[in-house]
XYZ file of N, CA and C in Angstrom:
537
model
N 170.112 35.029 149.800
C 169.481 36.289 150.188
C 168.598 36.763 149.044
N 167.331 36.931 149.325
C 166.399 37.442 148.322
C 166.611 38.946 148.172
N 166.546 39.461 146.942
C 166.745 40.898 146.756
C 165.783 41.757 147.591
N 164.583 41.269 147.879
C 163.614 42.070 148.650
C 164.065 42.273 150.092
N 165.054 41.518 150.536
C 165.558 41.677 151.891
C 166.804 42.562 151.938
N 167.243 43.043 150.779
C 168.314 44.029 150.735
C 167.622 45.391 150.719
N 167.778 46.118 151.811
C 167.030 47.358 152.021
C 167.916 48.584 151.826
N 167.512 49.446 150.913
C 168.216 50.702 150.654
C 167.697 51.765 151.619
N 168.626 52.413 152.317
C 168.289 53.505 153.230
C 168.933 54.782 152.697
N 168.235 55.500 151.816
C 168.791 56.752 151.303
C 168.896 57.811 152.400
N 169.621 58.841 152.092
C 169.772 59.946 153.025
C 168.731 61.026 152.815
N 169.027 62.156 153.423
C 168.161 63.332 153.350
C 167.871 63.653 151.884
N 166.628 63.858 151.559
C 166.115 64.184 150.225
C 166.145 62.993 149.266
N 166.417 61.796 149.801
C 166.367 60.590 148.974
C 167.566 60.488 148.044
N 167.584 59.423 147.274
C 168.641 59.205 146.283
C 168.034 59.385 144.904
N 168.595 60.296 144.132
C 168.060 60.616 142.813
C 168.262 59.517 141.784
N 167.813 59.754 140.552
C 167.830 58.721 139.515
C 169.223 58.242 139.111
N 170.273 59.038 139.340
C 171.625 58.630 138.954
C 172.470 58.168 140.136
N 171.865 58.129 141.312
C 172.570 57.679 142.518
C 172.747 56.169 142.459
N 173.880 55.669 142.932
C 174.157 54.232 142.896
C 173.083 53.420 143.609
N 172.474 53.958 144.683
C 171.415 53.203 145.363
C 170.238 52.957 144.422
N 169.840 53.996 143.712
C 168.722 53.871 142.768
C 169.082 52.909 141.642
N 170.299 53.004 141.145
C 170.735 52.104 140.074
C 170.775 50.653 140.550
N 171.204 50.436 141.777
C 171.195 49.073 142.326
C 169.769 48.565 142.471
N 168.866 49.427 142.914
C 167.460 49.020 143.053
C 166.918 48.537 141.711
N 167.192 49.295 140.672
C 166.690 48.932 139.338
C 167.327 47.645 138.827
N 168.637 47.552 138.940
C 169.363 46.416 138.369
C 169.163 45.122 139.160
N 169.161 45.229 140.488
C 169.153 44.034 141.331
C 167.825 43.807 142.058
N 166.871 44.708 141.859
C 165.540 44.599 142.466
C 165.585 44.699 143.989
N 166.528 45.495 144.498
C 166.576 45.749 145.925
C 165.422 46.679 146.283
N 165.153 46.777 147.554
C 163.962 47.490 148.033
C 164.349 48.767 148.781
N 163.793 49.871 148.364
C 164.029 51.145 149.048
C 163.075 51.259 150.237
N 163.598 51.694 151.360
C 162.736 52.011 152.502
C 162.232 53.423 152.251
N 161.018 53.495 151.726
C 160.418 54.791 151.382
C 159.993 55.522 152.649
N 160.333 56.786 152.708
C 159.932 57.638 153.825
C 158.852 58.598 153.345
N 157.972 58.985 154.239
C 156.885 59.873 153.801
C 157.354 61.305 153.591
N 158.492 61.682 154.162
C 158.984 63.052 153.979
C 160.509 63.027 153.865
N 160.980 63.148 152.634
C 162.428 63.145 152.388
C 163.044 64.517 152.661
N 162.256 65.582 152.616
C 162.794 66.940 152.757
C 162.925 67.395 154.205
N 161.972 66.992 155.045
C 161.994 67.365 156.455
C 161.939 66.081 157.279
N 163.043 65.342 157.299
C 163.026 64.031 157.948
C 162.956 64.127 159.468
N 162.014 63.405 160.042
C 161.900 63.311 161.494
C 162.389 61.927 161.917
N 163.322 61.903 162.839
C 163.950 60.650 163.228
C 162.928 59.600 163.671
N 161.974 59.980 164.495
C 160.978 59.020 164.968
C 160.181 58.405 163.835
N 159.793 59.211 162.861
C 159.041 58.700 161.707
C 159.895 57.737 160.887
N 161.149 58.117 160.653
C 162.038 57.269 159.854
C 162.335 55.960 160.588
N 162.504 56.026 161.912
C 162.746 54.809 162.700
C 161.547 53.863 162.614
N 160.351 54.406 162.753
C 159.135 53.582 162.692
C 158.998 52.923 161.326
N 159.295 53.650 160.280
C 159.187 53.099 158.929
C 160.202 51.981 158.719
N 161.451 52.185 159.161
C 162.460 51.138 159.026
C 162.045 49.899 159.814
N 161.537 50.088 161.008
C 161.072 48.955 161.822
C 160.004 48.156 161.072
N 159.039 48.844 160.493
C 157.971 48.173 159.745
C 158.530 47.351 158.587
N 159.459 47.936 157.841
C 160.000 47.245 156.671
C 160.858 46.051 157.090
N 161.683 46.210 158.117
C 162.500 45.087 158.588
C 161.587 43.940 159.037
N 160.522 44.262 159.746
C 159.593 43.227 160.216
C 158.866 42.538 159.064
N 158.749 43.192 157.933
C 158.059 42.596 156.778
C 158.957 41.657 155.973
N 160.251 41.659 156.246
C 161.187 40.816 155.494
C 161.024 39.350 155.891
N 161.079 38.495 154.894
C 160.947 37.054 155.129
C 162.240 36.448 155.675
N 163.369 37.037 155.350
C 164.681 36.581 155.808
C 165.384 37.766 156.456
N 166.473 37.520 157.186
C 167.219 38.647 157.758
C 167.609 39.659 156.675
N 167.452 40.912 157.003
C 167.706 41.999 156.057
C 169.179 42.379 156.031
N 169.589 42.948 154.912
C 170.890 43.592 154.785
C 170.594 45.063 154.504
N 171.112 45.936 155.345
C 170.889 47.374 155.204
C 171.989 47.978 154.340
N 171.590 48.807 153.384
C 172.540 49.523 152.529
C 172.221 51.004 152.699
N 172.996 51.657 153.552
C 172.682 53.020 153.966
C 173.642 54.036 153.361
N 173.102 55.194 153.033
C 173.923 56.306 152.552
C 173.564 57.557 153.347
N 174.574 58.300 153.778
C 174.415 59.605 154.389
C 173.548 59.538 155.653
N 172.405 60.217 155.659
C 171.512 60.186 156.816
C 170.992 58.769 157.058
N 170.962 57.941 156.024
C 170.568 56.545 156.190
C 171.485 55.804 157.153
N 172.768 56.173 157.205
C 173.707 55.561 158.154
C 173.330 55.928 159.585
N 172.970 57.185 159.782
C 172.575 57.648 161.115
C 171.274 56.958 161.520
N 170.385 56.768 160.556
C 169.138 56.032 160.792
C 169.435 54.599 161.223
N 170.323 53.919 160.520
C 170.651 52.529 160.854
C 171.174 52.423 162.285
N 172.052 53.341 162.677
C 172.609 53.316 164.035
C 171.537 53.613 165.079
N 170.664 54.571 164.800
C 169.591 54.914 165.739
C 168.610 53.745 165.873
N 168.261 53.145 164.739
C 167.340 52.006 164.771
C 167.948 50.860 165.586
N 169.219 50.550 165.352
C 169.882 49.447 166.056
C 169.956 49.709 167.562
N 170.041 50.973 167.954
C 170.123 51.319 169.377
C 168.780 51.189 170.088
N 167.678 51.201 169.329
C 166.349 51.238 169.966
C 165.427 50.075 169.627
N 165.685 49.367 168.551
C 164.773 48.304 168.131
C 164.998 47.015 168.920
N 163.915 46.331 169.273
C 164.062 45.005 169.879
C 164.216 43.914 168.812
N 164.298 44.317 167.539
C 164.314 43.358 166.436
C 165.608 43.359 165.645
N 166.713 43.744 166.269
C 167.982 43.834 165.541
C 168.478 42.481 165.037
N 168.009 41.384 165.631
C 168.409 40.057 165.160
C 167.862 39.775 163.765
N 166.961 40.621 163.292
C 166.381 40.461 161.955
C 167.233 41.133 160.878
N 168.405 41.661 161.264
C 169.340 42.250 160.303
C 170.613 41.412 160.296
N 171.026 41.047 159.103
C 172.216 40.209 158.924
C 173.494 41.044 158.899
N 173.451 42.215 158.235
C 174.649 43.045 158.070
C 174.244 44.410 157.525
N 175.221 45.336 157.509
C 174.951 46.672 156.974
C 176.177 47.213 156.237
N 175.915 47.832 155.096
C 176.911 48.598 154.361
C 176.562 50.062 154.591
N 177.453 50.794 155.234
C 177.224 52.186 155.629
C 178.157 53.077 154.818
N 177.588 53.918 153.983
C 178.377 54.697 153.031
C 178.214 56.192 153.293
N 179.333 56.867 153.514
C 179.363 58.328 153.665
C 178.354 58.838 154.691
N 178.543 58.472 155.969
C 177.590 58.947 156.976
C 177.565 60.469 157.031
N 176.389 61.009 157.264
C 176.250 62.467 157.418
C 176.472 62.819 158.881
N 177.305 63.798 159.133
C 177.532 64.244 160.507
C 176.471 65.289 160.845
N 175.353 64.828 161.373
C 174.214 65.715 161.661
C 174.467 66.597 162.873
N 175.609 66.420 163.529
C 175.948 67.268 164.665
C 176.801 68.472 164.249
N 177.111 68.585 162.965
C 177.858 69.753 162.480
C 176.994 71.003 162.670
N 177.608 72.130 163.063
C 176.828 73.341 163.344
C 175.929 73.799 162.192
N 176.374 73.609 160.945
C 175.556 74.067 159.818
C 174.442 73.081 159.455
N 174.511 71.863 159.958
C 173.490 70.856 159.634
C 172.489 70.673 160.776
N 172.965 70.750 162.002
C 172.105 70.493 163.171
C 170.781 71.272 163.141
N 170.762 72.573 162.830
C 169.481 73.297 162.828
C 168.508 72.804 161.740
N 169.044 72.223 160.673
C 168.187 71.755 159.576
C 167.631 70.364 159.838
N 168.306 69.600 160.729
C 167.875 68.236 161.062
C 167.885 68.064 162.589
N 167.082 68.873 163.291
C 167.188 68.909 164.754
C 166.855 67.603 165.471
N 166.019 66.760 164.918
C 165.638 65.538 165.634
C 166.685 64.432 165.521
N 167.755 64.674 164.784
C 168.754 63.630 164.523
C 169.958 63.683 165.462
N 170.001 64.666 166.340
C 171.097 64.763 167.311
C 170.557 64.381 168.679
N 171.345 63.718 169.493
C 172.706 63.269 169.225
C 172.724 61.991 168.373
N 173.856 61.761 167.748
C 174.062 60.542 166.973
C 174.277 59.388 167.948
N 173.577 58.289 167.720
C 173.766 57.091 168.547
C 175.161 56.525 168.298
N 175.874 56.233 169.358
C 177.242 55.734 169.232
C 177.409 54.392 169.937
N 176.398 53.540 169.832
C 176.466 52.196 170.405
C 176.910 51.200 169.337
N 177.578 50.152 169.762
C 178.015 49.112 168.827
C 176.803 48.482 168.144
N 176.910 48.280 166.848
C 175.843 47.617 166.101
C 175.870 46.125 166.423
N 174.699 45.506 166.557
C 174.652 44.085 166.894
C 174.732 43.165 165.675
N 175.199 43.689 164.563
C 175.369 42.914 163.334
C 176.618 43.429 162.632
N 177.237 42.616 161.770
C 178.439 43.063 161.064
C 178.144 44.269 160.167
N 179.119 45.152 160.080
C 178.943 46.345 159.248
C 180.289 46.801 158.695
N 180.219 47.414 157.524
C 181.368 48.061 156.901
C 180.971 49.510 156.665
N 181.828 50.447 157.051
C 181.568 51.868 156.855
C 182.631 52.450 155.935
N 182.191 53.113 154.873
C 183.098 53.783 153.943
C 183.029 55.285 154.161
N 184.188 55.893 154.347
C 184.280 57.334 154.484
C 185.149 57.905 153.377
N 184.909 59.161 153.036
C 185.661 59.837 151.987
C 186.490 60.969 152.595
N 187.677 61.181 152.049
C 188.581 62.214 152.561
C 188.086 63.633 152.298
N 187.201 63.809 151.310
C 186.725 65.155 151.006
C 185.195 65.230 151.015
N 184.577 64.454 151.887
C 183.120 64.474 152.021
C 182.707 65.809 152.646
N 181.867 66.590 151.974
C 181.468 67.879 152.531
C 180.529 67.769 153.734
N 180.013 66.565 154.001
C 179.053 66.394 155.091
C 179.595 65.596 156.275
N 180.848 65.152 156.179
C 181.431 64.402 157.296
C 182.940 64.303 157.106
N 183.684 64.844 158.058
C 185.137 64.734 157.998
C 185.540 63.277 158.181
N 186.637 62.897 157.567
C 187.091 61.509 157.608
C 187.270 61.017 159.046
N 187.812 61.847 159.919
C 188.023 61.414 161.311
C 186.702 61.172 162.036
N 185.673 61.932 161.702
C 184.348 61.675 162.298
C 183.794 60.357 161.775
N 183.957 60.096 160.481
C 183.502 58.821 159.922
C 184.235 57.672 160.604
N 185.522 57.841 160.835
C 186.316 56.819 161.521
C 185.803 56.624 162.956
N 185.462 57.722 163.628
C 184.902 57.654 164.991
C 183.590 56.879 164.983
N 182.716 57.164 164.005
C 181.439 56.441 163.919
C 181.700 54.948 163.728
N 182.601 54.605 162.827
C 182.905 53.195 162.573
C 183.385 52.519 163.860
N 184.262 53.179 164.587
C 184.773 52.608 165.832
C 183.627 52.410 166.832
N 182.811 53.442 167.029
C 181.702 53.362 167.995
C 180.696 52.284 167.602
N 180.449 52.139 166.318
C 179.460 51.173 165.831
C 180.057 49.769 165.653
N 181.343 49.630 165.939
C 182.044 48.358 165.758
C 181.970 47.894 164.302
N 182.098 48.844 163.397
C 182.059 48.562 161.956
C 183.485 48.582 161.404
N 183.726 47.770 160.410
C 185.007 47.829 159.700
C 185.049 49.160 158.958
N 186.146 49.909 159.090
C 186.265 51.212 158.428
C 187.079 51.094 157.154
N 186.588 51.712 156.094
C 187.331 51.775 154.840
C 187.474 53.231 154.414
N 188.717 53.673 154.264
C 189.011 55.001 153.729
C 188.858 54.887 152.212
N 187.828 55.529 151.661
C 187.547 55.389 150.236
C 188.237 56.468 149.393
N 189.193 57.156 149.980
C 189.935 58.174 149.242
C 189.123 59.452 149.089
N 189.485 60.251 148.114
C 188.803 61.522 147.853
C 187.689 61.269 146.846
N 186.506 61.022 147.359
C 185.372 60.643 146.500
C 184.120 61.441 146.847
N 184.311 62.622 147.438
C 183.169 63.453 147.777
C 182.220 62.747 148.731
N 180.931 62.879 148.481
C 179.912 62.294 149.363
C 179.526 60.875 148.902
N 180.323 60.299 148.028
C 180.105 58.939 147.504
C 178.660 58.809 147.011
N 178.301 59.731 146.122
C 176.938 59.782 145.585
C 177.000 59.987 144.070
N 175.911 60.396 143.467
C 175.859 60.593 142.015
C 176.882 61.637 141.556
N 177.113 62.669 142.363
C 178.078 63.715 142.004
C 179.519 63.202 142.026
N 179.745 62.046 142.612
C 181.095 61.474 142.684
C 181.485 60.732 141.411
N 180.546 60.624 140.463
C 180.837 59.976 139.190
C 181.013 58.466 139.289
N 180.334 57.846 140.231
C 180.481 56.402 140.447
C 179.590 55.558 139.549
N 178.607 56.179 138.929
C 177.599 55.467 138.123
C 176.982 54.365 138.989
N 176.993 53.115 138.514
C 176.364 52.042 139.295
C 177.292 51.483 140.377
N 178.476 52.017 140.501
C 179.435 51.728 141.552
C 179.631 50.228 141.773
N 180.226 49.550 140.780
C 180.435 48.106 140.897
C 181.323 47.708 142.078
N 182.313 48.534 142.435
C 183.161 48.213 143.588
C 182.346 48.142 144.871
N 181.406 49.064 145.021
C 180.538 49.055 146.200
C 179.655 47.824 146.233
N 179.194 47.415 145.054
C 178.323 46.236 145.001
C 179.096 44.966 145.374
N 180.373 44.908 145.037
C 181.204 43.771 145.453
C 181.304 43.745 146.985
N 181.472 44.909 147.602
C 181.508 44.980 149.068
C 180.199 44.467 149.664
N 179.081 44.861 149.061
C 177.781 44.390 149.532
C 177.676 42.876 149.397
N 178.075 42.342 148.269
C 178.002 40.895 148.059
C 178.860 40.144 149.070
N 180.030 40.698 149.398
C 180.879 40.079 150.418
C 180.187 40.060 151.787
N 179.482 41.147 152.120
C 178.750 41.208 153.385
C 177.609 40.184 153.423
N 177.015 39.923 152.274
C 175.856 39.030 152.207
C 176.243 37.557 152.256
N 177.524 37.265 152.031
C 177.977 35.863 152.064
C 177.937 35.326 153.478
N 177.857 33.970 153.545
C 177.985 33.309 154.849
C 177.445 31.949 154.861
């Protein structure tokens, strides 16, 4: 697997300089799916951008999604005719965009697609994630036919969680990329 085919899907407002996704990009030369608007994300725009990037990959892509990026991966898989171009997905701390306090800020993201993903996936949820209750993360994993991992009390599994470059997560990614 070439690093350019490992695609980072950050969440709302992107992943900052200390986020594990950004650190992985720097260290391993993975590719971020850049969106034109990280602050006011429109689902259709983000879906079109992901489609373009997946189609540009020379080999099947591996998606590495965080937060809203997980919701993007599920929405893309439900609508794209090119899902065979994705080998697997690591889905970390999905954002529950249907929560009453989030829905008005991200109106184009509801409802969340709950169809089985046509590629292998692992979803990590946290017991104290402020953006998604553990049972909702478990529900998403079940609906998406993803392996669910309870990652304990680790917040939103982001830079604020103190994970630094998150070597444990990278081992999970490497396991997904094997075959």
